[in-house]
Amino acid sequence: MCSRTCCNSPASCVFIIVPIVLASFGAATFLSFVVAAVICAAMALCWAELGAAYPFAGGDYAIVTRVLGHPFGFVNFWLSTVTGVAVLVVI
């Protein structure tokens, strides 16, 4: 039930999953959420830096192509395509 709700509204995960996980696994869960938040913030800053360094349109695969080369950009393009189709099935 949680996965369906979270697919419809990411914000609802905070109110559904966090209380269940805290009640089930204890205080160490809070530390894992803090670590996850730090990782998410670092990733956001990385994407902001890449977006400022390479200001052109085309999605994340265009940035990967510019930074790592065409083979990696092609792989990233196909992974993004498969993920985009799979997300529709999950929702």
Coordinates of C-alpha atoms in Angstrom, one line a residue:
M1 CA 0.0 0.0 0.0
C2 CA 2.8 2.4 0.7
S3 CA 4.4 2.0 -2.7
R4 CA 1.3 3.0 -4.5
T5 CA 0.7 6.1 -2.4
C6 CA 4.4 7.1 -2.8
C7 CA 4.2 6.8 -6.6
N8 CA 1.2 9.1 -6.6
S9 CA 2.6 11.7 -4.3
P10 CA 6.3 11.7 -3.2
A11 CA 5.4 14.0 -0.3
S12 CA 3.1 11.4 1.1
C13 CA 6.0 9.0 1.7
V14 CA 7.2 11.3 4.5
F15 CA 4.0 10.9 6.3
I16 CA 3.4 7.2 5.6
I17 CA 6.8 5.5 5.5
V18 CA 8.8 7.5 8.2
P19 CA 6.5 6.7 11.1
I20 CA 6.3 3.0 10.2
V21 CA 10.0 2.7 9.8
L22 CA 10.8 4.6 13.0
A23 CA 8.3 2.4 14.9
S24 CA 9.8 -0.8 13.4
F25 CA 13.5 -0.2 13.5
G26 CA 14.2 2.4 16.1
A27 CA 16.3 5.5 16.4
A28 CA 19.1 4.3 14.0
T29 CA 16.6 4.9 11.3
F30 CA 16.7 8.6 11.9
L31 CA 20.4 8.6 11.4
S32 CA 20.0 6.8 8.1
F33 CA 17.5 9.4 7.0
V34 CA 20.0 12.2 7.9
V35 CA 22.7 10.4 5.9
A36 CA 20.3 10.1 2.9
A37 CA 19.4 13.8 3.1
V38 CA 23.1 14.7 3.1
I39 CA 23.7 12.5 0.0
C40 CA 20.7 14.0 -1.7
A41 CA 21.9 17.5 -1.0
A42 CA 25.4 16.6 -2.4
M43 CA 23.8 15.2 -5.5
A44 CA 21.7 18.3 -6.0
L45 CA 24.8 20.5 -5.7
C46 CA 26.6 18.3 -8.2
W47 CA 23.8 18.7 -10.7
A48 CA 23.7 22.4 -10.1
E49 CA 27.4 22.6 -10.8
L50 CA 27.1 20.6 -14.0
G51 CA 24.2 22.7 -15.1
A52 CA 26.2 25.9 -14.6
A53 CA 29.3 24.5 -16.3
Y54 CA 27.5 23.2 -19.3
P55 CA 24.4 25.4 -19.9
F56 CA 22.7 23.7 -22.9
A57 CA 19.5 21.9 -23.4
G58 CA 19.2 18.1 -23.9
G59 CA 18.7 16.4 -20.6
D60 CA 21.2 14.6 -18.3
Y61 CA 22.4 12.4 -21.1
A62 CA 23.7 15.5 -23.0
I63 CA 25.7 16.4 -19.9
V64 CA 27.1 12.9 -19.6
T65 CA 28.0 12.9 -23.3
R66 CA 29.8 16.2 -22.9
V67 CA 31.7 15.1 -19.8
L68 CA 32.4 11.4 -20.3
G69 CA 32.0 10.9 -24.0
H70 CA 29.5 9.5 -26.5
P71 CA 29.3 5.8 -25.3
F72 CA 28.4 6.9 -21.8
G73 CA 25.9 9.4 -23.0
F74 CA 24.3 6.8 -25.2
V75 CA 24.0 4.4 -22.3
N76 CA 22.6 7.1 -20.1
F77 CA 20.1 8.0 -22.8
W78 CA 18.8 4.5 -23.0
L79 CA 18.6 4.1 -19.2
S80 CA 16.6 7.3 -19.0
T81 CA 14.3 6.0 -21.8
V82 CA 13.7 2.7 -20.0
T83 CA 13.2 4.4 -16.7
G84 CA 10.7 6.8 -18.2
V85 CA 8.6 3.9 -19.6
A86 CA 8.9 1.9 -16.3
V87 CA 7.8 4.8 -14.2
L88 CA 4.5 5.0 -16.1
V89 CA 3.9 1.3 -15.4
V90 CA 4.7 1.8 -11.7
I91 CA 2.3 4.7 -11.3

